Coordinates of C-alpha atoms and ligand atoms in Angstrom, one line a residue:
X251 CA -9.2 6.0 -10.5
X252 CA -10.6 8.9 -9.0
X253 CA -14.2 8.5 -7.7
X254 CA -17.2 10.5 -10.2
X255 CA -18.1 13.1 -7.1
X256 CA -14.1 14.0 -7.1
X257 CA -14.0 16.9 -9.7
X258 CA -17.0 18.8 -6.7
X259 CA -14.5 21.1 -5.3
X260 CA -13.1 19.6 -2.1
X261 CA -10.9 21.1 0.5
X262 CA -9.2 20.1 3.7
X263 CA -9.5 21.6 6.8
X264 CA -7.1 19.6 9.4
X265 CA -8.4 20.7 12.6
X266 CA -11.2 22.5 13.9
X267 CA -9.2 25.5 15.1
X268 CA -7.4 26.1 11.6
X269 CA -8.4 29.0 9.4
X270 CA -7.1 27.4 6.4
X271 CA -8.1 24.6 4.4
X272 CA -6.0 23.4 1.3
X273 CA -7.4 22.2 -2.1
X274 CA -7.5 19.1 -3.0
X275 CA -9.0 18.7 -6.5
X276 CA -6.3 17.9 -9.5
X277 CA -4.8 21.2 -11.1
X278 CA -6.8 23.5 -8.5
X279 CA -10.1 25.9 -8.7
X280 CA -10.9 28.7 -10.5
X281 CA -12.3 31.8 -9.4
X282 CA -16.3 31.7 -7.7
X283 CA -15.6 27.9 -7.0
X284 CA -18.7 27.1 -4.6
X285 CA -17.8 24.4 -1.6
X286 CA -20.6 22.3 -0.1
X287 CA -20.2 24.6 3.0
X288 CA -21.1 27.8 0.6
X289 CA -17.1 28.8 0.8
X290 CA -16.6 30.8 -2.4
X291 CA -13.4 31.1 -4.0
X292 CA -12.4 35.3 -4.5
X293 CA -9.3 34.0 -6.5
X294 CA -7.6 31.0 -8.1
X295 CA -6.5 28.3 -6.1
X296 CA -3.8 26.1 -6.6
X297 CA -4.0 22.3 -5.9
X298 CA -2.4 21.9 -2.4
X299 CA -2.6 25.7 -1.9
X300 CA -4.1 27.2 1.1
X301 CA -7.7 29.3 1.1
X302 CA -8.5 31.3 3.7
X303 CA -12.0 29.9 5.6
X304 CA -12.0 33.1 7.6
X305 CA -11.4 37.0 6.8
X306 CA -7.6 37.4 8.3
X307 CA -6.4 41.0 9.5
X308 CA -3.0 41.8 9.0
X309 CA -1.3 40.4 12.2
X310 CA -3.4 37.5 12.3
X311 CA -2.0 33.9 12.9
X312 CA -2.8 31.4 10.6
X313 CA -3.5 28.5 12.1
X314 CA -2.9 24.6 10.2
X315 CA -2.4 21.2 12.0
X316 CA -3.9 23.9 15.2
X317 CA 0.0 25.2 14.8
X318 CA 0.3 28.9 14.4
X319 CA 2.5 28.1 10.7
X320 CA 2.8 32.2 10.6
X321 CA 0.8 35.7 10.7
X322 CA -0.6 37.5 7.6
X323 CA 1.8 40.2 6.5
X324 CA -1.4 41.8 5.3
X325 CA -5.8 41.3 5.3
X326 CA -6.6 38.3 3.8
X327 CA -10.5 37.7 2.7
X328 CA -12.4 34.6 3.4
X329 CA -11.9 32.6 0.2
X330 CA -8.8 34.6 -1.4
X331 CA -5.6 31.9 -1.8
X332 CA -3.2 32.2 1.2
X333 CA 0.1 32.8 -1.0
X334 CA 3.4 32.3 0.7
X335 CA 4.1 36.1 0.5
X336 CA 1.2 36.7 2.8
X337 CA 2.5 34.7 5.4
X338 CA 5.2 35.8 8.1
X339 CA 7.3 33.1 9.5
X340 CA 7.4 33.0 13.3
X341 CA 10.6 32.7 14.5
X342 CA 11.3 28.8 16.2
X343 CA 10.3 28.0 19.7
X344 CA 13.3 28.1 22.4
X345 CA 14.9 25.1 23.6
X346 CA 14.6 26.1 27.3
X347 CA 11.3 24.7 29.2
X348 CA 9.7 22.6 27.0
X349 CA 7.9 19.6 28.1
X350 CA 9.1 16.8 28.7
X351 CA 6.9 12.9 28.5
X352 CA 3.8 14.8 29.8
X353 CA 2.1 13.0 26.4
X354 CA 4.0 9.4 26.5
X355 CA 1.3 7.4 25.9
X356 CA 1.6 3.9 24.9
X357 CA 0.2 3.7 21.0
X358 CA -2.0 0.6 21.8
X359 CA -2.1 -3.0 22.5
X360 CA 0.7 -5.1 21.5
X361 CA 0.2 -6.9 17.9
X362 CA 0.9 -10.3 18.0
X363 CA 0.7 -12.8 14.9
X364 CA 2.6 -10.8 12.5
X365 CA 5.5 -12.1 10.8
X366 CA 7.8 -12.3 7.7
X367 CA 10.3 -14.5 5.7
X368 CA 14.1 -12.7 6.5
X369 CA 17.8 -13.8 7.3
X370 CA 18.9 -14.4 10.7
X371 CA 22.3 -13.2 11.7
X372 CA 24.3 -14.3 14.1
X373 CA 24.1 -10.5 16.0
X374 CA 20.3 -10.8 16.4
X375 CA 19.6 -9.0 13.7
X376 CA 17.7 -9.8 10.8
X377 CA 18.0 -9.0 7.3
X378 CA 15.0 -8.6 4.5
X379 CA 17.9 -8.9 1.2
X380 CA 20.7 -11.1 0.7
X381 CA 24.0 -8.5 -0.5
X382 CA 27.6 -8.3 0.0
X383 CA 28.9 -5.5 0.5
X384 CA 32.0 -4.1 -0.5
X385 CA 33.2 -1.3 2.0
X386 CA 35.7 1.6 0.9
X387 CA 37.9 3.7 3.5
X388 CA 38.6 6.5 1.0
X389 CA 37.2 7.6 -2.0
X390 CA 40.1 7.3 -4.7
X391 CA 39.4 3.2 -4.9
X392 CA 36.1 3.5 -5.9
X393 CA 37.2 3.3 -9.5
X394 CA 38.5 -0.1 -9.2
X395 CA 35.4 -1.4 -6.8
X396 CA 33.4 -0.4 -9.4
X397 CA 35.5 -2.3 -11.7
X398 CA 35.3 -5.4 -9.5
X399 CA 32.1 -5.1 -8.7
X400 CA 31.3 -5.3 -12.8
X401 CA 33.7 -8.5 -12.7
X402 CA 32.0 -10.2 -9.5
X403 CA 28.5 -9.8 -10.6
X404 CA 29.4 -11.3 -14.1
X405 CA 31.6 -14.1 -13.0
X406 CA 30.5 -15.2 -9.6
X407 CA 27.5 -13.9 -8.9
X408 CA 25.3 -16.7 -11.3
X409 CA 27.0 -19.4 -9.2
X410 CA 25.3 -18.4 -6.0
X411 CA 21.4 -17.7 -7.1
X412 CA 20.5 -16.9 -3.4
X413 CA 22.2 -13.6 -3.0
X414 CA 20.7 -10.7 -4.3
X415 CA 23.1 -8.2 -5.2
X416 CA 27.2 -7.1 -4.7
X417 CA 26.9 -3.5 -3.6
X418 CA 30.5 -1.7 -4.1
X419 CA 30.0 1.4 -0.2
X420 CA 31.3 4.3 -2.4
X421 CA 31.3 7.7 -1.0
X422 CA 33.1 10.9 -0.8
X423 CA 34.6 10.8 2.1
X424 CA 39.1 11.2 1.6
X425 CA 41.8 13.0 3.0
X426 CA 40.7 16.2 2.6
X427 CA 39.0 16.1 6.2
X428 CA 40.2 16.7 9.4
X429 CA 39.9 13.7 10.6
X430 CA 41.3 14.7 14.0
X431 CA 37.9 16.7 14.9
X432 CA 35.0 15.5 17.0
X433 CA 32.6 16.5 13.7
X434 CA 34.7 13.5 11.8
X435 CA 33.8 10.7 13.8
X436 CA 30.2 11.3 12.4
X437 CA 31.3 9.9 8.7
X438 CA 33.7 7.6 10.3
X439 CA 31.0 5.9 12.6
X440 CA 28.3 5.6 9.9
X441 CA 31.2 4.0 7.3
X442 CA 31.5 1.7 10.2
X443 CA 28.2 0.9 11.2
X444 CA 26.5 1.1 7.4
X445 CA 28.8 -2.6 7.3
X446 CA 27.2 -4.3 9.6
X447 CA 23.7 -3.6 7.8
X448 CA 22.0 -6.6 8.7
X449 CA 21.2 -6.8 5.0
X450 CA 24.9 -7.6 4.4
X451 CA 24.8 -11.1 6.7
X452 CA 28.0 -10.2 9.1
X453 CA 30.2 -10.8 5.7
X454 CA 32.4 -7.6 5.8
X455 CA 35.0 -7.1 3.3
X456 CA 36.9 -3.8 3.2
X457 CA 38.8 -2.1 0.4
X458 CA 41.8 0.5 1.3
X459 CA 43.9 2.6 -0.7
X460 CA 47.1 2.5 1.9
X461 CA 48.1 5.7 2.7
X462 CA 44.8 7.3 3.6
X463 CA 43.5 9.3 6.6
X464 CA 41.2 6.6 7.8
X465 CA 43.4 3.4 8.1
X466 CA 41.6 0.2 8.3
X467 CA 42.6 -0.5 11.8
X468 CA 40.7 3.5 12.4
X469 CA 37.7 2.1 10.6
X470 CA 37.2 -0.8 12.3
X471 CA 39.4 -0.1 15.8
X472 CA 39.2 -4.0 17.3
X473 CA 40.1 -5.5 14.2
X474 CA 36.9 -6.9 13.8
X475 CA 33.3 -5.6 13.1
X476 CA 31.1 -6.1 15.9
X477 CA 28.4 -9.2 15.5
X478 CA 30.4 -10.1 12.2
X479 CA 31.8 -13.2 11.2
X480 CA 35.4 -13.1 11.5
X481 CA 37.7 -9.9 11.2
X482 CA 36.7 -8.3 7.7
X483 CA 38.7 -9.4 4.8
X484 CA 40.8 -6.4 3.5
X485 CA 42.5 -5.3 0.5
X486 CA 45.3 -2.4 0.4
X487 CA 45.9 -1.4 -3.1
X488 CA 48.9 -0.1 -2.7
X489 CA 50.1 -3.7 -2.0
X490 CA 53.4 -4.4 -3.3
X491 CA 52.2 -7.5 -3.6
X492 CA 49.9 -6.0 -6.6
X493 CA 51.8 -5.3 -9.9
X494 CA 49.1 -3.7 -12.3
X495 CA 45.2 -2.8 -12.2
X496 CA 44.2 -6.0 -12.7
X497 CA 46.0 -7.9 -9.5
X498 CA 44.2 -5.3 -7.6
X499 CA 40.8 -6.1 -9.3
X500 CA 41.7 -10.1 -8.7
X501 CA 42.3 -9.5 -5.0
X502 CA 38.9 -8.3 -4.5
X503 CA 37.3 -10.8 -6.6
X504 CA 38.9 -13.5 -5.1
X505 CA 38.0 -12.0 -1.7
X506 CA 34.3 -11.9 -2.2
X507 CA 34.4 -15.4 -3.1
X508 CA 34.0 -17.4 0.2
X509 CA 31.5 -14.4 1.3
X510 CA 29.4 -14.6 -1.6
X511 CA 29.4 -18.6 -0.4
X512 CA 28.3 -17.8 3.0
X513 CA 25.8 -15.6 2.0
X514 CA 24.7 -18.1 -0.8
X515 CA 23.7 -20.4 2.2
X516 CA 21.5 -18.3 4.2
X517 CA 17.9 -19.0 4.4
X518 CA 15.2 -17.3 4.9
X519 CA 12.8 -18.0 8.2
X520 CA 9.9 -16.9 9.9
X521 CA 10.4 -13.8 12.2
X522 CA 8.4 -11.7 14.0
X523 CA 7.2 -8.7 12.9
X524 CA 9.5 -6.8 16.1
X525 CA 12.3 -7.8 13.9
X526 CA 12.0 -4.7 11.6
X527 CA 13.5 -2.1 11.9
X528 CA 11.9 0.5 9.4
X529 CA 13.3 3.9 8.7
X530 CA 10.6 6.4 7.4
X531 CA 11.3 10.0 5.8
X532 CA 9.8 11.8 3.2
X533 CA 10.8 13.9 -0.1
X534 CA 9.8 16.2 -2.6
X535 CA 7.1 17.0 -0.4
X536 CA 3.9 18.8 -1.4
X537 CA 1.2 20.1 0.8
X538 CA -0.8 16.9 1.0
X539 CA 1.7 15.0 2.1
X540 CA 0.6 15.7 5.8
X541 CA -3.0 14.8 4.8
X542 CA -2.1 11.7 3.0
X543 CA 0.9 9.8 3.0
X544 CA 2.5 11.0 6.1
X545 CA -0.6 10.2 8.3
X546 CA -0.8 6.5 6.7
X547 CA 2.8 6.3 7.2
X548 CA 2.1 7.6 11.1
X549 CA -0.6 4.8 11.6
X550 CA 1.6 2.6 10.1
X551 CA 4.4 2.9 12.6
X552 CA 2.1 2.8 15.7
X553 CA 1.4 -0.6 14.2
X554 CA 4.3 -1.6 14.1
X555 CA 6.0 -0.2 17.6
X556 CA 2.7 -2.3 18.8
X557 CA 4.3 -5.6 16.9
X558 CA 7.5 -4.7 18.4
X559 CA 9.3 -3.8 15.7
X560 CA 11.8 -0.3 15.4
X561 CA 10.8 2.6 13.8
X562 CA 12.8 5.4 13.0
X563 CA 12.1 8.9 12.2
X564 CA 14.2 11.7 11.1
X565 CA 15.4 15.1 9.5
X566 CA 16.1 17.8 11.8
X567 CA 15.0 20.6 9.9
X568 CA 11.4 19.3 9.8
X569 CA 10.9 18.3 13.7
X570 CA 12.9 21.7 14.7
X571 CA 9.2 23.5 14.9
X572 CA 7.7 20.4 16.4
X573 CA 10.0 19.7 19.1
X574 CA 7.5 20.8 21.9
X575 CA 5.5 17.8 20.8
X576 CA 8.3 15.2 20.8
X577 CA 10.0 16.3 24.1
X578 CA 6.1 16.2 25.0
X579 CA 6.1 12.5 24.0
X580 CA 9.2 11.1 25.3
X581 CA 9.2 7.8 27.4
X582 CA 11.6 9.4 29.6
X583 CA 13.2 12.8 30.6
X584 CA 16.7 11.2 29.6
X585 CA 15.8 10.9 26.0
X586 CA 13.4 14.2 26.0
X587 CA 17.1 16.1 26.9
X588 CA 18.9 13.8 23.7
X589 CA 16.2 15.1 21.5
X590 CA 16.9 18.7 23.1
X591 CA 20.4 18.5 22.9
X592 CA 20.6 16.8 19.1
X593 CA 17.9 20.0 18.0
X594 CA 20.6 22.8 20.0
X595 CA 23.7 20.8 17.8
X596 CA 21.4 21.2 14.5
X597 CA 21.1 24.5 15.4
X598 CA 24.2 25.6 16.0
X599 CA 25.6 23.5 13.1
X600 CA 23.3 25.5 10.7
X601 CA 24.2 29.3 12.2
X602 CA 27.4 28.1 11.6
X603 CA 26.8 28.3 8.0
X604 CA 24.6 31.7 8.5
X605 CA 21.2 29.9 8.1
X606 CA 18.0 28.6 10.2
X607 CA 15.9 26.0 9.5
X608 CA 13.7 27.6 6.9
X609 CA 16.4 27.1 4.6
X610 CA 15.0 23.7 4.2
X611 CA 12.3 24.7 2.1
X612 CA 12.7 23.9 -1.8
X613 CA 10.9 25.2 -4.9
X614 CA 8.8 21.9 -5.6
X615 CA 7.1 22.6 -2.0
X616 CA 6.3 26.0 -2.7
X617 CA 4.6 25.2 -5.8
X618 CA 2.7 22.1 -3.9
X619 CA 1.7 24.7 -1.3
X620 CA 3.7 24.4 1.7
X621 CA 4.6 28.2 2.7
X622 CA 7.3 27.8 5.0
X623 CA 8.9 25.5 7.2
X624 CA 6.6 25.6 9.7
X625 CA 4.0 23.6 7.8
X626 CA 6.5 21.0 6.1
X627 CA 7.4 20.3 9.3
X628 CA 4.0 19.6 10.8
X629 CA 3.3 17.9 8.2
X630 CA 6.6 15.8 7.9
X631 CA 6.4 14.7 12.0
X632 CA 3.3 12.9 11.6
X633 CA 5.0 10.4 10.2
X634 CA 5.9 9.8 13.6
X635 CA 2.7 8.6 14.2
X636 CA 1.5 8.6 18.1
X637 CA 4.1 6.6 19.9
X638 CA 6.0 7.2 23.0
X639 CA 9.3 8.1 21.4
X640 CA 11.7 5.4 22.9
X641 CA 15.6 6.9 22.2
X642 CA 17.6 9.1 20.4
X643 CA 20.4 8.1 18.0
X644 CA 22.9 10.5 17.2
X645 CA 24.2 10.8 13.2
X646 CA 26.2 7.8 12.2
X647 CA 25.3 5.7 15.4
X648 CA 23.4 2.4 16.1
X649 CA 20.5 2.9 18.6
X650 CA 20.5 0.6 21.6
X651 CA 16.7 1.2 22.6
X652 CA 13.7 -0.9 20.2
X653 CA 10.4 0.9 19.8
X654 CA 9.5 4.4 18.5
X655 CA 13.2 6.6 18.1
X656 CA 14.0 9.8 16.4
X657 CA 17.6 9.4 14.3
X658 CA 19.0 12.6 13.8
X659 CA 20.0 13.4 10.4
X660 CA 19.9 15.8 8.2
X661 CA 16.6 16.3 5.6
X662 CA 18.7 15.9 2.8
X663 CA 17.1 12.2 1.4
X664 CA 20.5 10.5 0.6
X665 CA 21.9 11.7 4.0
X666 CA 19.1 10.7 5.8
X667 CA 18.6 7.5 4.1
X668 CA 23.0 7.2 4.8
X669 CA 22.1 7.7 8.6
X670 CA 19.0 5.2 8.8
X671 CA 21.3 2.6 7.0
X672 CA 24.3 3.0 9.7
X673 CA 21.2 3.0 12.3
X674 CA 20.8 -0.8 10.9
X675 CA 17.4 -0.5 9.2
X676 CA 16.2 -3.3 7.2
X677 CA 13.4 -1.6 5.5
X678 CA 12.7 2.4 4.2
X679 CA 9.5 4.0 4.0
X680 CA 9.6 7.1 1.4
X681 CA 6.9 9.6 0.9
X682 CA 6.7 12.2 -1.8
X683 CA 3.9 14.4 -3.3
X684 CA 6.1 15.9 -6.1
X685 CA 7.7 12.4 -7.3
X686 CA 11.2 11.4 -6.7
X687 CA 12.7 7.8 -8.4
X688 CA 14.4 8.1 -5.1
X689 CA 16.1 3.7 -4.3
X690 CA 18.7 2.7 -2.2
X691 CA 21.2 -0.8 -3.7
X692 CA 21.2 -1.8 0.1
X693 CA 17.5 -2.0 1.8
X694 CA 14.1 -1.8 -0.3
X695 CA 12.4 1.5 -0.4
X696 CA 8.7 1.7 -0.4
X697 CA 7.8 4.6 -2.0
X698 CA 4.3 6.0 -0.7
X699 CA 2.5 9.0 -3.1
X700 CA 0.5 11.5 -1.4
X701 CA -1.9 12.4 -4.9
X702 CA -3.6 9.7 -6.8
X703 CA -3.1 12.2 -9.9
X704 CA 1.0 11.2 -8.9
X705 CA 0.7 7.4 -8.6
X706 CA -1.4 7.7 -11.6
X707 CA 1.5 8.8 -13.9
X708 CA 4.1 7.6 -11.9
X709 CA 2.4 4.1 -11.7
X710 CA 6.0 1.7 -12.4
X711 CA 7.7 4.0 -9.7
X712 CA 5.4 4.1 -6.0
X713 CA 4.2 1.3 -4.6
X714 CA 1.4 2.5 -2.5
X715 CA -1.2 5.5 -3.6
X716 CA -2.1 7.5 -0.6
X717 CA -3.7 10.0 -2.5
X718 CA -7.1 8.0 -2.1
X719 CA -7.3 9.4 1.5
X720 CA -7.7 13.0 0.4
X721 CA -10.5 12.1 -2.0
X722 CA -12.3 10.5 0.6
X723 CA -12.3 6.7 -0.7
X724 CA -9.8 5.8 1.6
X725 CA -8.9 6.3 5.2
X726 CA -5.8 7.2 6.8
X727 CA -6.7 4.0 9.0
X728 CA -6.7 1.5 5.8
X729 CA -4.3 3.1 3.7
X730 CA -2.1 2.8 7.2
X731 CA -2.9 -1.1 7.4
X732 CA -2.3 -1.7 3.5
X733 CA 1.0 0.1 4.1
X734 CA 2.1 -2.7 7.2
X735 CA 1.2 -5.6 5.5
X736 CA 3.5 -4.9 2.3
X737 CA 6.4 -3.6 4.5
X738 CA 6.0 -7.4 5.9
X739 CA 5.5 -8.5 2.1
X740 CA 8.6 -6.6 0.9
X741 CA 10.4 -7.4 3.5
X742 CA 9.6 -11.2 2.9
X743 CA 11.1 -10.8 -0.6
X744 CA 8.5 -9.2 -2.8
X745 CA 10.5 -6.4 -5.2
X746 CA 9.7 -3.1 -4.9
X747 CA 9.4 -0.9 -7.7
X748 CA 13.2 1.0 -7.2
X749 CA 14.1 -2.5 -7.0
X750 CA 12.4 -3.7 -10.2
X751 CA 14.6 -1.0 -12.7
X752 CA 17.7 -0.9 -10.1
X753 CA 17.0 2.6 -9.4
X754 CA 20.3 3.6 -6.6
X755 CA 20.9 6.5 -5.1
X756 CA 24.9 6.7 -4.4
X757 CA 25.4 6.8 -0.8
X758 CA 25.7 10.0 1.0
X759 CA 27.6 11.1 3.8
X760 CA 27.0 13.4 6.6
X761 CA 30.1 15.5 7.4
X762 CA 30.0 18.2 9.4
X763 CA 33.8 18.1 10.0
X764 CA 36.3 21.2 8.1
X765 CA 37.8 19.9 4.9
X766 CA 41.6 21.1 4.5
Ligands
CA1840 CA1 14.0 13.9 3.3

């Protein structure tokens, strides 16, 4: 519920500096809206959409977050709405002599006292759901993992009441790539890595087709999984020793078996709060996103980096115009030159294909009133919060370093959320101002709105309303703390909403590699 004085127009202005403010009230303002301040409004105004607070000349640069987010293409009158035609993009900062930890400061005192309920595994790691997982080497079994999957869940699955779910690792990844390039080890290492999820307890079972590019023995090189029980169980399809579809659909199922009964006996235990590892990213994002949700989201994590715990923070496209602040912010020059050197790969990866980082931008974030790249990404980096930024994990990889770390990954949600799964994260943190359903089958997803008039109608699909902040009956501070204690409650077992109606996005893959 919105508070009475809500429908008053209302606008917010981010920092001092900025010669914008965006509107906040539900479906915008008409014409000769009057602010508190005496701001008039000359035009229409969008909800989310910009309004100048000053008169801009042509040339001018229009300042939000403090961050020049572009110049006006023409003069722009105090109170006249700052469309995205109006605005020239700058063009992104250079790589070369940017600073580097001249900002790491710590985020605060350490947090003790905090725990949760999760699974210890034998690696160290700790898992917040009980699921096995099958894993695939190519795409052409996923037909028949589905199949078994079907079969396990009804046959097996009610006599071991303690694990959760039996998630079949489909993807797209087959033969077509060339698997001989240094792009392909990116997909390789994250097939790799996504099964040792600590959600999946170190019980790795593998399905293979036989003949394809990425033999078993290429997937996992030692024969084993590192930190898993055992060497993974696997099943070749093309078998002779399997005559029909069903022997191959009884080889699985009788293969998940003893897994699903080592699973079945895990318990869960207190752990510290530093056992998290939390992977945050937003989508479908609107221009309150950095007001609301991303901020809470920000405050959230320096909590947590003061517990211990790991947060990660992602997508490329949406740091690229922030990277002076992160390099700014790194513990130490080593991992301000990773972030450097993962922004020059993004770079050249996306030239490749003839585009820049302001392809990023959709529709949905127009129309919720972010112009350009520039201001996604400012507001997309706060979720970042104020941490010394602790390592850098390349796409695909498993980070090394606890604390505060930037994954590099793609924007894309299911890519990103691939990456922070192969990274090991036990929990996801998911923003969005437009609304996505967006769920993963392998770690809960809180999903966080950034308008109340969104978790209003979406209200069986985010768990935490953010939008509170921008109507000024919340804080940024308390939505932040609400937002910690439920990751420690979801992570203790309480189901998410995504969780409630099953809601899965399929697994997606980062390849950069040439397909033949
Ligand atoms: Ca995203």
């Amino acid at each position: 519920m919105q508070s009475q004085g809500s429908s008053a127009p209302r606008c917010i202005q981010i920092h001092p500096r900025d010669n914008v403010a965006i509107v906040v009230n539900d479906g915008g303002l008409p014409a000769g809206s009057v602010f508190p301040d005496g701001l008039v409004l000359t035009t229409r105004v969008p909800q989310g959409h910009k309004v100048a607070l000053t008169d801009l000349p042509e040339g001018a640069p229009i300042l939000r977050y403090n961050v020049v987010i572009g110049h006006a293409s023409r003069p722009i009158a105090r109170g006249t709405w700052v469309e995205e035609s109006m605005v020239r993009i700058p063009p992104a900062c250079g790589l070369d002599s940017l600073p580097a930890c001249t900002e790491a400061a710590s985020a605060g005192a350490p947090l003790e006292g905090h725990t949760f309920m999760g699974y210890r595994n034998a690696d160290g790691s700790v898992g917040t759901r009980n699921v096995l997982a099958i894993s695939t080497s190519v795409q052409c079994v996923s037909g028949v993992v589905e199949h078994a999957v079907a079969r396990i869940k009804r046959d097996l699955l009610p006599r071991f009441p303690s694990v959760d779910d039996v998630v079949g690792l489909e993807h797209t990844f087959g033969c077509g790539i060339a698997i001989e390039t240094e792009d392909a080890d990116i997909p390789v290492r994250t097939l790799r890595h996504i099964s040792r999820n600590p959600n999946f307890g170190g019980q790795v079972m593998l399905v293979s087709l036989g003949c394809e590019k990425l033999q078993p023995g290429r997937l996992f090189p030692d024969g084993s999984v590192p930190g898993c029980s055992g060497a993974p169980g696997t099943v070749i399809l093309q078998d002779e020793a399997h005559v029909g579809f069903e022997s191959m659909v009884a080889s699985i199922v009788r293969m998940a078996e003893p897994r699903l009964a080592a699973l079945d006996a895990r318990r869960r235990e207190p752990c510290p709060a530093s056992d998290l590892v939390v992977g945050v990213q937003c989508g479908g994002s609107d221009a309150f996103s950095g007001v609301t949700a991303n901020p809470a989201v920000g405050f959230a994590s320096d909590l947590l980096v003061r517990a211990g715990a790991t947060v990660m923070f992602s997508e490329n496209t949406e740091v690229r115009d922030g990277i002076a602040q992160l390099t700014a912010r790194a513990a130490t020059p080593e991992v301000a030159q990773a972030l450097i050197r993962e922004m020059a790969w993004y770079d050249a990866y996306l030239a490749r294909g003839g585009a820049d980082r302001s392809a990023n931008t959709s529709p949905g974030n127009k129309m919720g009133g972010l112009t350009n790249i520039v201001e996604k990404a400012m507001g997309s980096i706060v979720k970042s919060g104020s941490s010394p930024i602790n390592g850098v994990v390349p796409p695909g990889a498993r980070p090394r370093e606890k604390g505060l770390l930037f994954a590099a990954t793609p924007a894309s949600d299911f890519i990103c959320g691939t990456l922070q799964l192969a990274a090991g994260m036990n929990m996801h943190v998911f923003t969005t101002g437009r609304g996505t359903p967006y769920g993963l089958a392998a770690v809960p997803v809180i999903k966080v709105a950034t308008r109340s008039d969104l978790a209003r109608r979406w209200h069986d699909l985010m768990d935490l309303n953010a939008g509170t902040i921008a109507t000024g009956e919340a804080t940024i501070e308390a939505v932040g703390w609400e937002l910690f204690h439920l990751l420690l409650e979801v992570a203790s077992g309480r189901r998410t909403w995504s969780e409630h109606w099953r809601l899965h996005n399929a697994l997606a893959l980062f390849n950069p590699a040439p397909v033949t």
